[in-house]
Coordinates of C-alpha atoms and ligand atoms in Angstrom, one line a residue:
X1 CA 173.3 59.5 86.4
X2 CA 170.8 59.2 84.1
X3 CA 167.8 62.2 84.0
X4 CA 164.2 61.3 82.7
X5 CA 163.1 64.2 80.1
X6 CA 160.6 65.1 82.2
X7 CA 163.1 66.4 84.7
X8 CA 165.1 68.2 82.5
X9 CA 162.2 70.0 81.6
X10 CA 161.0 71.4 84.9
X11 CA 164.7 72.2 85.8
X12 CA 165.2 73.9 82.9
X13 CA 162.0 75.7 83.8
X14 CA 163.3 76.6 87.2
X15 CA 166.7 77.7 85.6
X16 CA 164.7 80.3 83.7
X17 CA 162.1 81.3 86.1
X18 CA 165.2 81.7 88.9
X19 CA 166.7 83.7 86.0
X20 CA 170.2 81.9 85.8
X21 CA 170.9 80.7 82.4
X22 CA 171.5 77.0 81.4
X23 CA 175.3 78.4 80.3
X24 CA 176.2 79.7 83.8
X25 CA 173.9 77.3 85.7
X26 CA 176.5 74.4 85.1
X27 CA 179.4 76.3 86.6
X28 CA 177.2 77.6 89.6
X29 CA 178.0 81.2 88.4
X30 CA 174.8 83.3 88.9
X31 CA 173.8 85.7 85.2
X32 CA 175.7 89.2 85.5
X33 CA 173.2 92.3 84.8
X34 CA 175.2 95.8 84.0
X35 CA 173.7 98.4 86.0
X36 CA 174.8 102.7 86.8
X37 CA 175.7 104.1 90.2
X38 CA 174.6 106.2 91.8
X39 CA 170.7 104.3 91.8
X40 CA 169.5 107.6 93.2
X41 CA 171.5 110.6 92.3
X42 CA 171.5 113.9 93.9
X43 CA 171.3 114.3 97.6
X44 CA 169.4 111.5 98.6
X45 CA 172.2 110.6 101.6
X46 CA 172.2 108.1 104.2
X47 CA 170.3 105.6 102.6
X48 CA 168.9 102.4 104.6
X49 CA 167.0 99.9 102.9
X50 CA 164.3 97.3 103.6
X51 CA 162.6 94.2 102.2
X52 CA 159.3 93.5 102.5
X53 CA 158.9 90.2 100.1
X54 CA 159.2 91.2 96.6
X55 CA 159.4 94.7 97.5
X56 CA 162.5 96.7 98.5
X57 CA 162.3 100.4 100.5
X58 CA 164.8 103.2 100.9
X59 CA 164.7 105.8 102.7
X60 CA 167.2 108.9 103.0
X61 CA 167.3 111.9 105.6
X62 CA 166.1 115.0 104.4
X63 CA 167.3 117.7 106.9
X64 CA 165.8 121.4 106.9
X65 CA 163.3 120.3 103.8
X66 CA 159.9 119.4 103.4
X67 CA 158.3 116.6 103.2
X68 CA 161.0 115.0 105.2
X69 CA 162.2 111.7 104.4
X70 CA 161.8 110.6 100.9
X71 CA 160.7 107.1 100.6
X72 CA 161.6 105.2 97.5
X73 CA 160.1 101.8 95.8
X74 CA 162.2 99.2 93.8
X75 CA 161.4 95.3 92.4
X76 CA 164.8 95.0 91.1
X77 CA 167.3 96.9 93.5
X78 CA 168.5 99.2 90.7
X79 CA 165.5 100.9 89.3
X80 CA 163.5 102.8 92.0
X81 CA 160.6 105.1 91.9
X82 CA 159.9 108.0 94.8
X83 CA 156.3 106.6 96.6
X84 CA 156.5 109.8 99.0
X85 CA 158.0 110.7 102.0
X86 CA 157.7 109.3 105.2
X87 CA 156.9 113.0 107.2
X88 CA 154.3 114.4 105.9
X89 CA 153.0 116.8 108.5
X90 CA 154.2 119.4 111.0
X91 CA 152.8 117.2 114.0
X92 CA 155.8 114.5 112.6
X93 CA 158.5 116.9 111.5
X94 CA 158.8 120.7 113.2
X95 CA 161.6 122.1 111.1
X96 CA 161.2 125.7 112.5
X97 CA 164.5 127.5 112.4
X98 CA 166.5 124.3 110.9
X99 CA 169.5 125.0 108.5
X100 CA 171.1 122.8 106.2
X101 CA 172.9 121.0 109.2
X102 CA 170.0 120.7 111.3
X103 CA 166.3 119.0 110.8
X104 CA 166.3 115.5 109.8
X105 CA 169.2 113.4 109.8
X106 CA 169.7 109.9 109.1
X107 CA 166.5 107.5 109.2
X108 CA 166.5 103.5 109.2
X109 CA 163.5 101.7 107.7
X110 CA 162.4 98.3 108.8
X111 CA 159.6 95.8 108.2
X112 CA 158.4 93.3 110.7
X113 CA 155.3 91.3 111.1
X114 CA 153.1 93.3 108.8
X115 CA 154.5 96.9 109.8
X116 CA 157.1 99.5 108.7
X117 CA 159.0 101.3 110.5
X118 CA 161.1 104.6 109.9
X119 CA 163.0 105.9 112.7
X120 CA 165.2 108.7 112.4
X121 CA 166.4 112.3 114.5
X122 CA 165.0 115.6 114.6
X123 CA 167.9 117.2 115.3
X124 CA 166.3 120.9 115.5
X125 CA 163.4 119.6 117.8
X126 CA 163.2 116.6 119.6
X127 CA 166.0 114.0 118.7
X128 CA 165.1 110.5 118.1
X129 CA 161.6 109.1 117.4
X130 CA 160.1 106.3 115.1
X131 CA 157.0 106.5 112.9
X132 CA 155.0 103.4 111.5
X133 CA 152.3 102.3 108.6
X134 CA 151.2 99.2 107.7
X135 CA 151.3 101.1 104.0
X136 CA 154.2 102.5 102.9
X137 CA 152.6 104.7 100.4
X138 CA 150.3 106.2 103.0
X139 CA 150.2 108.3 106.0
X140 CA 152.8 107.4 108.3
X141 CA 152.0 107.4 112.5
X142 CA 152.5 110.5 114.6
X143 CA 155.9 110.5 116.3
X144 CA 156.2 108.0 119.3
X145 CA 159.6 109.8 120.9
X146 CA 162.9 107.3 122.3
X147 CA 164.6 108.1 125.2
X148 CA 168.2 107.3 123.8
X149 CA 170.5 109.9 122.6
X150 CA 172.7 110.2 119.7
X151 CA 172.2 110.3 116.0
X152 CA 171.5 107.6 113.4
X153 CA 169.2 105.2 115.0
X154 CA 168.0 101.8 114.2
X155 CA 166.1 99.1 114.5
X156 CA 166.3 95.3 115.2
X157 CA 163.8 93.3 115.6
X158 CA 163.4 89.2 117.0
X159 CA 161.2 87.1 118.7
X160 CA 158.9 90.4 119.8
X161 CA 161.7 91.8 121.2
X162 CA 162.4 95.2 119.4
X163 CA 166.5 96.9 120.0
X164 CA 167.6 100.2 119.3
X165 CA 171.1 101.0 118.3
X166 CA 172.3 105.0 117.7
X167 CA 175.6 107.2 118.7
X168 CA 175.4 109.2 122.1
X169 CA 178.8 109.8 123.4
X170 CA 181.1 109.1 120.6
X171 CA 180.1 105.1 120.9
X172 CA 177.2 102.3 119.8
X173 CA 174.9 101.7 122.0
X174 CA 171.8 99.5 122.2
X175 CA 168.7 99.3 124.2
X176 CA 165.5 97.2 124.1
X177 CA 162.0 99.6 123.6
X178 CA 158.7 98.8 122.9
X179 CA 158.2 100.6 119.7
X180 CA 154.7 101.3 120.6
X181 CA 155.1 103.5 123.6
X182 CA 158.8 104.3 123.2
X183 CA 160.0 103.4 126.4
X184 CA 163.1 102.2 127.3
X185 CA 162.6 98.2 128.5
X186 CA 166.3 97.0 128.8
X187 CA 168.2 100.2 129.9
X188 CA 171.4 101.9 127.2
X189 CA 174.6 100.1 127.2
X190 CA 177.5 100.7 125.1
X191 CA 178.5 97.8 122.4
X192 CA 180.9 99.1 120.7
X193 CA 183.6 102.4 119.6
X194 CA 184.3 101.2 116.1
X195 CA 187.8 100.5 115.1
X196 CA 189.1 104.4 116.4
X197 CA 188.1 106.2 113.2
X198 CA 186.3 109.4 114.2
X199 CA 182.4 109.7 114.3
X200 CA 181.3 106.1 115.2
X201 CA 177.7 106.2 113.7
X202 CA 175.0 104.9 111.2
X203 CA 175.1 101.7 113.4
X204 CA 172.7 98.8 112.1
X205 CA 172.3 95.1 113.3
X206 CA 171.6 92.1 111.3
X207 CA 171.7 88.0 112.5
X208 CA 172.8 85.4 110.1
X209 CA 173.9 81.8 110.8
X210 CA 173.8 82.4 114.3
X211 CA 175.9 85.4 114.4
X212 CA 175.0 89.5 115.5
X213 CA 176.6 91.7 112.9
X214 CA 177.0 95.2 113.7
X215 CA 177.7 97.4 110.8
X216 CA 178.6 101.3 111.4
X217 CA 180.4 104.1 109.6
X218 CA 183.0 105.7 110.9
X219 CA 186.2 108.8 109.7
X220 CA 183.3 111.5 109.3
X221 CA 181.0 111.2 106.1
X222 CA 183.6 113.3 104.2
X223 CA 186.7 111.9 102.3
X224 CA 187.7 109.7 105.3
X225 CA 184.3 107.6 105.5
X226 CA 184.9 104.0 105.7
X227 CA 182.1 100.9 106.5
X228 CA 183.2 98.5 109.2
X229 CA 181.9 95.4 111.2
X230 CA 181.7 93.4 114.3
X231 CA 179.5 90.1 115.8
X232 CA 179.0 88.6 118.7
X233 CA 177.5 85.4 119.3
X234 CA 175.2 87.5 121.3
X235 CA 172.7 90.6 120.9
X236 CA 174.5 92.3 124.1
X237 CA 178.5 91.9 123.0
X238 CA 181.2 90.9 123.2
X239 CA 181.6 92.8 119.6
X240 CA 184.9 91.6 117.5
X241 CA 185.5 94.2 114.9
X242 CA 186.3 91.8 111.4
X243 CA 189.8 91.9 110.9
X244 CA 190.0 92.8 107.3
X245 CA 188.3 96.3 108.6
X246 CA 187.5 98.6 106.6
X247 CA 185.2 96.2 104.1
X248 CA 184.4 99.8 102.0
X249 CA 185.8 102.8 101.5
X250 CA 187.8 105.0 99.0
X251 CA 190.2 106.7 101.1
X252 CA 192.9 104.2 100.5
X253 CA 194.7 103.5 97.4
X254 CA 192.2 101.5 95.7
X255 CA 189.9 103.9 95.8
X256 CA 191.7 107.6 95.4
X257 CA 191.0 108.0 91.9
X258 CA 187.8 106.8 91.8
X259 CA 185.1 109.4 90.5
X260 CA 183.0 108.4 93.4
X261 CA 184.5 109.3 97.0
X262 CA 183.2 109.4 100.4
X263 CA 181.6 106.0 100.4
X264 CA 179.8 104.9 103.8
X265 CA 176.5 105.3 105.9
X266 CA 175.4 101.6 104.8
X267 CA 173.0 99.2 105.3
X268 CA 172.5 95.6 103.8
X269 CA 169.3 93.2 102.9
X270 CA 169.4 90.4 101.3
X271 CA 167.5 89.6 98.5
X272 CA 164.9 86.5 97.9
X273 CA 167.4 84.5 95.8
X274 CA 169.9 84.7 99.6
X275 CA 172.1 87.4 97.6
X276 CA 172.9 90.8 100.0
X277 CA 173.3 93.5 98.8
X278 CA 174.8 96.9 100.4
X279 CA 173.7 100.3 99.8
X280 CA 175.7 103.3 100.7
X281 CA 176.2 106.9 100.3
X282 CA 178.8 108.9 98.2
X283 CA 179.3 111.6 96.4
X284 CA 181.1 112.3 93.1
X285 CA 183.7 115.3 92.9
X286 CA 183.0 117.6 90.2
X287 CA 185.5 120.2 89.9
X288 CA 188.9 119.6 91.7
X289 CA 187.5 118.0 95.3
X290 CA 184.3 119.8 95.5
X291 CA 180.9 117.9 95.0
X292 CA 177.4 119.8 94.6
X293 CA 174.8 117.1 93.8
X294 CA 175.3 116.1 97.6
X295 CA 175.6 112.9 99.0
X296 CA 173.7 110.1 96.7
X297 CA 172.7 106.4 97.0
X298 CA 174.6 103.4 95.5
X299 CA 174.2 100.0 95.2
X300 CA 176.8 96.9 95.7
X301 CA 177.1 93.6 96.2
X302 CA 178.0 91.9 98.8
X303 CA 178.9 87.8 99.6
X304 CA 180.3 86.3 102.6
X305 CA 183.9 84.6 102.8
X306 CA 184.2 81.7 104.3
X307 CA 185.0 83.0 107.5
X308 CA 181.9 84.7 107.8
X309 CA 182.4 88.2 106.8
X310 CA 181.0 90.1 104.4
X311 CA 183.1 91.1 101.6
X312 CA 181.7 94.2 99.6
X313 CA 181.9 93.9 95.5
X314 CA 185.0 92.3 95.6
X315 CA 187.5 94.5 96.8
X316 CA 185.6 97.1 99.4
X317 CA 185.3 99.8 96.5
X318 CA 182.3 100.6 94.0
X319 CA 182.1 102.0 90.4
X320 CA 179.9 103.9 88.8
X321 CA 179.6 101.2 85.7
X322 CA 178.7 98.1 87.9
X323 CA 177.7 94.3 86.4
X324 CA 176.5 92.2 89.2
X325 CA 174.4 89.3 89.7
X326 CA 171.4 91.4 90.5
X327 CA 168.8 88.9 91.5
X328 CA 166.3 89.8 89.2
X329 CA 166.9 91.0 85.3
X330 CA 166.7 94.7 85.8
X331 CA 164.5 97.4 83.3
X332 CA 166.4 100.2 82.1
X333 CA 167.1 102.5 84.7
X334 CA 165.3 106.2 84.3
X335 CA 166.7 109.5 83.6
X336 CA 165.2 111.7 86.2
X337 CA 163.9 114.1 84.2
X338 CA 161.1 116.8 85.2
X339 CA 159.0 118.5 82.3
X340 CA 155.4 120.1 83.8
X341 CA 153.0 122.5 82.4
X342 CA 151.5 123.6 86.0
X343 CA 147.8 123.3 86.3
X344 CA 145.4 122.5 88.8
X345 CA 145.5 119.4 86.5
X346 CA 148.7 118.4 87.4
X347 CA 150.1 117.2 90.4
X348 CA 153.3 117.9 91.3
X349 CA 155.8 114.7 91.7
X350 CA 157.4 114.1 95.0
X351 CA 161.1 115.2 93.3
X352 CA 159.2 119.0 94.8
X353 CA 160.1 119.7 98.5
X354 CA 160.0 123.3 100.2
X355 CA 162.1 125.1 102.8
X356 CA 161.0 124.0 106.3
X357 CA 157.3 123.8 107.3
X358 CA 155.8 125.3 104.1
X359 CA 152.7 127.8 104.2
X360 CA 150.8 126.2 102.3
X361 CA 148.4 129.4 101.7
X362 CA 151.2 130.3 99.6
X363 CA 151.3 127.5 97.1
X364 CA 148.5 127.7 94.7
X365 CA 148.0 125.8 91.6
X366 CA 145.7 127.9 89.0
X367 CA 144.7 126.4 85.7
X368 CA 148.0 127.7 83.7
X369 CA 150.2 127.8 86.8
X370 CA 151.8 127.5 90.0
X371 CA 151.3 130.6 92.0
X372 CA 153.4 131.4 94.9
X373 CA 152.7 134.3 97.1
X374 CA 155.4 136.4 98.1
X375 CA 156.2 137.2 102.0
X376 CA 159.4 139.6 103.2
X377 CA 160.8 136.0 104.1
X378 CA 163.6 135.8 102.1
X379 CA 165.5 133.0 100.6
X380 CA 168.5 134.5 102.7
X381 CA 166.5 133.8 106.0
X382 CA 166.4 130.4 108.0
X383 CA 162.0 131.5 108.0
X384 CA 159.3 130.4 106.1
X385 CA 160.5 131.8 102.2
X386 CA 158.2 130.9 99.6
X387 CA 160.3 128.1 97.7
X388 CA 159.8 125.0 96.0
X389 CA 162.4 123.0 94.3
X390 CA 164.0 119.8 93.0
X391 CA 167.2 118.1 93.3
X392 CA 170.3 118.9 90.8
X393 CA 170.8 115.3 89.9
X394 CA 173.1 115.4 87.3
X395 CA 176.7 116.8 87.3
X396 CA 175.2 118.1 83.7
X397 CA 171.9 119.5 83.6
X398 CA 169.6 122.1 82.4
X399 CA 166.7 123.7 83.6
X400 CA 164.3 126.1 82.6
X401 CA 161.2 128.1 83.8
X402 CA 158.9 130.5 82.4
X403 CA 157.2 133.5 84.7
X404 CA 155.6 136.1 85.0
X405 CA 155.3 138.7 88.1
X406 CA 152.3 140.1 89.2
X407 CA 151.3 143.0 92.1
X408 CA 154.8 143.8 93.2
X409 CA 156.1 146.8 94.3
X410 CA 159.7 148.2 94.2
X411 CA 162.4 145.8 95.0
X412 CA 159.9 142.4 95.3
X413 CA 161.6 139.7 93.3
X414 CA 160.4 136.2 92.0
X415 CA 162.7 133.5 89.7
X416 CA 165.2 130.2 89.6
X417 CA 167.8 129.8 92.0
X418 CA 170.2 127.6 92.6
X419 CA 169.9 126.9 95.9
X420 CA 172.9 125.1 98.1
X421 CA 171.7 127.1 101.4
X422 CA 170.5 130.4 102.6
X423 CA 174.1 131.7 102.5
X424 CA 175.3 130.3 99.4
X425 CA 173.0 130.4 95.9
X426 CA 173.0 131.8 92.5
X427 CA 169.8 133.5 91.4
X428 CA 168.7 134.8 88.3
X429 CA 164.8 136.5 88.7
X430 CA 163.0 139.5 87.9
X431 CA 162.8 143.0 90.0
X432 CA 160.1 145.5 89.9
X433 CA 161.5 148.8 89.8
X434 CA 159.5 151.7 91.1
X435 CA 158.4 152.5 88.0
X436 CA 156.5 148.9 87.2
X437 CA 159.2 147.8 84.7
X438 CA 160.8 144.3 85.5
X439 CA 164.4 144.0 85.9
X440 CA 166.0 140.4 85.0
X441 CA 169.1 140.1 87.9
X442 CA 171.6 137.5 88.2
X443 CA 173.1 137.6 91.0
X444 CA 175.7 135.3 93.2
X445 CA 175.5 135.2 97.3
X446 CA 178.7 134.0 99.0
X447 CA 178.1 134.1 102.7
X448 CA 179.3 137.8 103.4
X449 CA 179.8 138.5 99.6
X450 CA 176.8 139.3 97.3
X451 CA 176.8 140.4 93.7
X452 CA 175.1 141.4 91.5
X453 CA 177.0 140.4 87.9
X454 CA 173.7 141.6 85.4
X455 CA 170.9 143.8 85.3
X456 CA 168.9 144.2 82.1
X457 CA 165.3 145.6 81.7
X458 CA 162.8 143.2 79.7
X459 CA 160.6 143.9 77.1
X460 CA 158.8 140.7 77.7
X461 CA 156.5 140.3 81.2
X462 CA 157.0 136.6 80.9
X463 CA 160.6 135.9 80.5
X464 CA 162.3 132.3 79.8
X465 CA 164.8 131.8 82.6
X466 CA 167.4 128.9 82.6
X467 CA 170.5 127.8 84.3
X468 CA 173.2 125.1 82.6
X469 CA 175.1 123.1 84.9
X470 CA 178.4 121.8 84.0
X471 CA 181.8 120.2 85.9
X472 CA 183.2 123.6 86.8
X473 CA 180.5 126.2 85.8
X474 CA 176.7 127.3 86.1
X475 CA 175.8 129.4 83.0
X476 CA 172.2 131.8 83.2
X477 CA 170.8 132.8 80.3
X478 CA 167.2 134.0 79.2
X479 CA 164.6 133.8 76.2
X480 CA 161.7 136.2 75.4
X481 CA 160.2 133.5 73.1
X482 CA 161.5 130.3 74.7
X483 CA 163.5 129.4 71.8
X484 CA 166.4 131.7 71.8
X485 CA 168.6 132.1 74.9
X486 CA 170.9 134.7 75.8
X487 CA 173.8 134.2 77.9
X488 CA 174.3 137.1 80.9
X489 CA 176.0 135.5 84.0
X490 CA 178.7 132.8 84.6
X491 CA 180.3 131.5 87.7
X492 CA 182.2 129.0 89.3
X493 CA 180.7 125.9 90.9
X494 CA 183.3 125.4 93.4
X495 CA 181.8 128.2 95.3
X496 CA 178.6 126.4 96.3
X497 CA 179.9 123.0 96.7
X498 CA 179.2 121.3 99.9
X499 CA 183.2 121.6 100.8
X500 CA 182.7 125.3 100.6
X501 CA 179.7 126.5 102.0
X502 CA 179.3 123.5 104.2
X503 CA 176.1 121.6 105.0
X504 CA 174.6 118.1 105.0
X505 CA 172.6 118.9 101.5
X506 CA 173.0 119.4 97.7
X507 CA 172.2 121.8 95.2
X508 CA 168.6 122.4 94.7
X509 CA 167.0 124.5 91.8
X510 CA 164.4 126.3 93.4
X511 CA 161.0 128.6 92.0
X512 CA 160.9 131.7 94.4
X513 CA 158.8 134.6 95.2
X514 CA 159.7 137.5 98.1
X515 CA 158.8 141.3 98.8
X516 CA 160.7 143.6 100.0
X517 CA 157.8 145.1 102.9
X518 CA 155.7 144.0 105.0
X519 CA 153.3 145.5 102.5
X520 CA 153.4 144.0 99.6
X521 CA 152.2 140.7 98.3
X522 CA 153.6 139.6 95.1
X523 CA 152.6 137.1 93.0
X524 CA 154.7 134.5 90.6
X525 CA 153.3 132.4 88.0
X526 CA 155.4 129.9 87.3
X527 CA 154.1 128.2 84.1
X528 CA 156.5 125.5 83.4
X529 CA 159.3 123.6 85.1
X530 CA 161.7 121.5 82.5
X531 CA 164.9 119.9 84.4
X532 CA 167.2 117.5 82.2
X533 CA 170.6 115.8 82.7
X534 CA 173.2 113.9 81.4
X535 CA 175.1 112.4 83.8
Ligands
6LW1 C1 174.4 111.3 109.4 C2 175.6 110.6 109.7 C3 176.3 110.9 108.5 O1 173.5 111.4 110.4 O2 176.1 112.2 108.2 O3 177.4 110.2 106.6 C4 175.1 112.6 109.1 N1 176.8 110.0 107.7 O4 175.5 109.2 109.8 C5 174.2 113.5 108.3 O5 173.9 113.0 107.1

């Protein structure tokens, strides 16, 4: 056949603008991009994702912190940017009481017809509900509540019929609601129990070429978790599970010495170009099988064999080196890093979330500093402590603060901890004694255990304080100038991994203030926050 110039031209032009090079275009094979899993490390668990256009949305649950459900941004699938959180207020999210298994727990975003919607369970208060925007990056609706049970709901939307899908009684189950209202329009009915691994749940529907897929997770979102499938010609069932079940997971041989472990809780979307895409939770073991940077979001791809199925990179395991035919050229993915100078100048990012429904009275920016009030809530109470913090990210990290504590009487204390849950952190923070000298304490508290392994008086009022993350170890030290660090506590990580003291969260580094009475009110300025990792 012969091809007029012109025509080579404009398909050569489309070659480039689709962003398959002439090389691979004649073999069909789509341009590979490299990118690193996980695309959002720390615990950011039980991702779902979303397309609206050119614009991709995840979403992750949050549990007993505030905001609740971060809401992330991305272009390019790999590279994505925190736009907020999707409960923002206490009239959406009551977290009163909750503990690190409790408040918010897995959320599903969709868009359809203009709107966004995020629906997840309030375990502590409530159960299931939805929220919507028409802009992501705003305020989010009040609450409409759902009348069926279970965990992990979702959404599926067609021809302005809206389904729900979540867990009650150890099965899938659907309904029809009107998303508006909330009500139940085509009563609960059981679809289907999974393949018989334990914990059906994180169900999510999707229709292409004519057929229902239903994906779920199922063996437990611990070592056992696994991703599996059924369709059905039709929305109600018959479900057949796809024979080549599980289509990811690393509890089998392929994936038992992978660095990444506990792969499931998916969801797919499929990108402009017609590639899908999968994006899961996992968590990386650090020292022996324990794992403190909590469950974290990867990325994979997925195609369909020619029976129809959905075949995850490959061989139903992912890496954390990936190269993929991402469908756009991705920019080099960021660090996440956190350096502030506080100041009323300065907004905080959203990497910052408190404990439960913060008191916001509590939280005050000055023009050198963020100043939190103290209450005789404690960090060791499921209350309202004063506490903000940010994710550990990074298997290897450092992070350092500089304070100073003001109006405190005998025994109120104010500094950096690392924060797994109220019955399992590391602190290291300063004491006034009852004669006004500041006492720098680290201290380690193990459910029932607590001890104190330093206590040295400071000559400085505004002492350096830092903690260094590695594999098996977190190391304290502290600077009078900010330059030179001392070393005075070690101790094992194991201890506050999420196989030990339990939970659905990770490690978060935290700024704290408390009393010790009723009576007093302390005062922490906190003048900068640095936070840096390696991997
Ligand atoms: C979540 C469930 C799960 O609701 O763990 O890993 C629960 N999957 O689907 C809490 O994250």
């Amino acid at each position: 056949m012969k091809v007029s110039k012109t025509l080579r031209l404009a398909l050569s032009a489309l070659i480039v603008a689709t962003g398959v090079s002439t090389a691979t275009a004649q073999n069909n094979a789509p341009t590979c991009f490299q990118y690193h899993n996980p695309i959002i490390p720390g615990f950011y668990p039980d991702p779902s994702i979303c397309r609206a256009g050119d614009d991709y949305y995840i979403v992750n649950s949050s549990f007993d912190y505030f905001p609740g459900v971060p809401l992330w941004h991305s272009r390019d699938l790999v590279n994505w940017e925190q736009i907020g959180h999707c409960l923002t207020r206490k009239s959406q999210v009551d977290l009163s009481g909750a503990l690190s298994w409790g408040g918010i727990y897995a959320p599903t975003i969709r868009y359809n017809e203009g709107t966004f919607y995020m629906i997840t369970t309030n375990t502590s208060h409530g159960g299931n509900f939805l929220v919507h925007t028409t802009d992501p990056k705003g305020e989010w609706s009040d609450p409409v509540w759902l009348e069926q049970g279970g965990i992990d709901p979702s959404l599926y939307f067609e021809d302005g019929h809206c389904y729900m899908v979540s867990n009650p009684d150890d099965g899938i189950f659907l309904c029809e609601i009107d998303p508006k209202t909330g009500k139940t329009l085509k009563p609960s009915r059981r679809i289907w129990n999974g393949t018989g691994g334990r914990y059906p749940e994180g169900p999510h529907i999707y229709k292409k070429d004519g057929w229902y897929y239903l994906l779920i997770s199922e063996g437990g979102t611990e070592h056992a978790h696994m991703i599996t499938i059924a369709r059905s010609r039709n929305i109600d069932g018959p479900y057949t599970g796809n024979p080549s079940n599980p289509i990811l997971t690393h509890c089998n041989q392929l994936g038992q010495n992978s660095p990444i472990q506990g792969t499931g809780h998916a969801d797919l979307v499929e990108a402009p170009d017609g590639s899908w895409w999968i994006v899961c939770l996992a968590f990386r073991p650090q020292t022996a099988m324990n794992h403190l940077t909590g469950r974290e979001t990867y990325l994979a791809p997925v195609r369909w064999d020619t029976n129809a199925w959905p075949v995850v990179n490959g061989n139903g395991t992912i890496a954390l080196d990936m190269t993929a035919p991402l469908p756009v050229k991705p920019e080099p993915q960021k660090d996440f890093a956190t350096d502030i100078r506080f100041s009323n100048k300065s907004a905080l990012g959203d990497e910052w979330v408190y404990l439960r429904n913060p008191i916001m009275e509590n939280y005050q920016m000055t023009s050198n500093s963020l100043c939190l009030n103290g209450t005789s809530a404690t960090i060791n109470t499921a209350e309202l402590p004063t506490f903000i913090g940010r994710r550990q990210q990074h298997i290897d990290f450092e992070a350092t603060t500089q304070l100073k504590l003001s109006q405190a009487k005998a025994g109120d204390m104010a500094g950096l901890t690392v924060f797994m849950d109220l019955y399992a952190h590391y602190d290291i923070s300063l004491r006034r004694e009852s004669d006004g000298k500041n006492t720098l304490v680290v201290e380690y508290w193990l459910s029932s255990i607590h001890h104190v392994a330093k206590e040295i008086t400071l000559k400085t009022a505004k002492p350096y304080l830092r903690v260094t993350g590695s594999r098996d170890h977190y190391r304290f030290s502290y600077s009078e100038d900010g330059k030179n660090f001392t070393e005075i506590g070690v101790s094992d990580t194991k201890y506050l991994s999420s196989e030990t003291a339990g939970g659905f969260t990770g490690i978060i580094l935290g700024l704290y203030c408390q009393s010790a009475s009723e009576s007093s009110k302390p005062q922490a300025e906190f003048y900068s926050f640095n936070y840096h990792g390696t991997k």
